[in-house]
XYZ file of C-alpha atoms in Angstrom:
191
model
C 165.693 132.961 122.524
C 167.080 131.319 119.172
C 170.023 129.358 120.026
C 171.605 128.023 116.749
C 173.962 125.170 118.696
C 170.935 123.410 120.079
C 169.866 120.297 118.477
C 166.153 118.625 118.197
C 166.440 115.860 120.740
C 162.759 114.650 120.946
C 159.338 115.479 119.703
C 155.970 114.552 121.226
C 152.652 114.353 119.119
C 150.472 114.985 121.886
C 147.239 114.742 119.741
C 148.308 111.964 117.373
C 150.161 109.615 119.676
C 147.140 107.400 120.469
C 148.895 105.881 123.636
C 149.352 109.308 125.134
C 146.283 110.630 123.936
C 143.999 107.463 125.479
C 146.232 107.384 128.581
C 145.823 111.194 129.310
C 141.913 110.635 128.755
C 141.808 108.036 131.109
C 143.948 109.480 133.716
C 141.832 112.572 133.596
C 138.898 110.507 134.886
C 140.351 109.769 137.873
C 141.833 113.352 138.239
C 138.293 114.406 138.063
C 137.340 112.832 141.095
C 140.356 113.806 143.020
C 139.835 117.442 141.928
C 136.238 117.271 143.067
C 137.900 115.926 146.669
C 140.487 118.683 146.723
C 138.453 121.529 145.745
C 135.961 120.581 148.180
C 138.217 120.632 151.014
C 139.567 123.823 149.850
C 135.905 124.869 149.994
C 135.698 123.632 153.742
C 139.316 124.628 155.264
C 139.943 127.664 153.113
C 136.861 129.393 152.749
C 135.571 128.845 156.017
C 132.069 126.566 154.750
C 131.394 124.177 157.360
C 129.704 122.080 155.244
C 127.643 122.137 151.961
C 125.655 119.632 149.831
C 123.379 120.172 146.936
C 120.005 118.868 145.567
C 118.855 119.395 142.212
C 115.840 118.722 140.326
C 115.148 118.723 136.672
C 113.669 122.286 136.407
C 116.942 123.573 138.175
C 119.073 121.499 135.777
C 117.565 122.873 132.963
C 117.940 126.450 134.297
C 121.654 126.157 135.800
C 123.136 124.154 132.832
C 123.229 127.103 130.207
C 124.809 129.351 132.450
C 127.306 126.885 133.829
C 128.270 125.924 130.281
C 128.626 129.516 128.971
C 130.593 130.206 132.207
C 132.848 126.956 131.891
C 133.195 128.190 128.015
C 134.292 131.713 129.086
C 136.888 130.062 131.223
C 138.149 127.886 128.680
C 138.705 131.144 126.578
C 140.649 132.688 129.414
C 142.544 129.580 129.801
C 143.932 129.652 126.445
C 144.293 133.699 126.616
C 146.507 133.013 129.474
C 148.680 130.377 127.573
C 148.966 133.147 124.659
C 149.963 136.298 127.103
C 152.518 133.891 128.684
C 153.785 132.845 125.470
C 154.186 136.485 124.423
C 155.476 137.659 127.515
C 158.430 135.368 127.386
C 159.076 136.148 123.507
C 157.850 139.308 122.204
C 158.600 138.414 118.549
C 156.314 135.045 118.989
C 153.285 134.903 116.653
C 150.630 133.760 118.819
C 147.955 131.357 117.027
C 144.853 129.686 118.460
C 142.929 126.865 117.495
C 140.664 123.540 117.946
C 141.712 120.292 117.134
C 140.422 116.854 118.075
C 137.995 118.490 120.617
C 140.947 120.259 122.411
C 141.473 124.016 122.230
C 145.015 124.969 122.055
C 147.359 128.121 121.581
C 150.862 127.962 120.003
C 153.436 129.927 119.023
C 155.505 128.494 115.932
C 159.085 129.147 115.754
C 159.272 130.442 119.176
C 161.418 128.886 121.709
C 161.449 128.533 125.610
C 163.540 128.026 128.266
C 162.439 124.907 130.590
C 161.200 127.388 133.371
C 159.516 129.916 130.886
C 157.386 127.051 129.248
C 156.783 125.398 132.450
C 154.863 128.869 133.472
C 153.198 128.824 130.176
C 151.747 125.596 131.035
C 151.069 126.061 134.456
C 149.902 129.755 134.527
C 146.120 129.058 133.374
C 145.647 126.363 136.170
C 146.944 128.967 138.851
C 145.373 131.912 137.774
C 141.981 130.659 137.065
C 141.805 128.427 140.326
C 142.429 131.968 142.005
C 140.070 133.479 140.146
C 137.330 131.048 140.932
C 138.217 131.118 144.495
C 137.815 134.802 144.510
C 134.432 134.498 142.699
C 133.155 132.043 145.227
C 134.595 134.308 148.141
C 132.775 137.377 147.017
C 129.691 135.096 146.607
C 129.384 135.751 143.154
C 129.390 131.866 142.281
C 128.025 129.032 144.531
C 130.504 126.944 146.299
C 128.951 124.130 144.252
C 129.792 125.794 140.880
C 133.353 126.602 142.177
C 133.837 122.976 143.161
C 132.485 121.602 139.780
C 134.066 124.276 137.645
C 137.572 124.444 139.256
C 137.497 120.614 139.273
C 136.457 120.480 135.458
C 139.144 123.121 134.430
C 141.529 121.227 136.557
C 140.866 118.093 134.862
C 140.865 119.702 131.663
C 144.554 120.932 132.358
C 145.822 117.437 132.204
C 148.066 118.069 128.790
C 149.146 121.134 130.478
C 150.329 119.044 133.349
C 151.855 116.398 131.072
C 153.953 119.001 129.164
C 155.022 120.718 132.079
C 156.279 117.214 133.415
C 157.863 116.004 129.982
C 160.482 118.946 130.289
C 161.970 117.442 133.523
C 162.347 114.242 132.005
C 165.269 115.846 129.922
C 168.394 116.858 131.892
C 170.479 119.914 131.018
C 169.589 123.107 129.386
C 166.886 122.507 126.973
C 164.775 124.772 124.937
C 160.977 123.710 124.014
C 159.109 124.963 120.979
C 155.202 124.205 120.614
C 153.766 123.856 117.298
C 150.019 122.865 116.944
C 150.161 119.368 118.679
C 153.956 118.718 118.620
C 155.996 119.660 121.337
C 159.751 120.127 120.241
C 162.668 119.687 122.637
C 166.118 120.953 121.823
C 169.232 120.549 123.772
C 172.889 121.311 123.579
C 173.903 117.833 124.489
């Protein structure tokens, strides 16, 4: 989707801009508690659970923690694969690259440009699909409600960069194209 008449109007350096990086990390702390509440309500209302609680002792924690961390690592891998799949879906010629920088996994398609709608889908698809997957797993009793709430909340909180990128797109009026190169989000416009 190359458009030679479009010019670069804004670059967002998401990892090296200290203000953005720090702000997103601070906001994510508050989002975590919001998502704990939200996904608890999902568990209570949608899944028909009247109430739930948990108690855990040290031995249970030692047993549970490796499985939880392995599961969460798998969720992160699936998250990035979803980004890559949607990037490829919207641009067959895109060269998808996966990486890890400053503690953040990422996927990028340098040189590929996407419309606002396409890039919004690329940003938000992992949040939506993984939430649906976790909901299905708890509904089928393959994971506990506690694991669902904790994993869904941690994943949703980890999506803060994706939410931020999706919001950025709507800051720019008119027709835009978006290119994501490692940690720099580039916005092009024909204005």
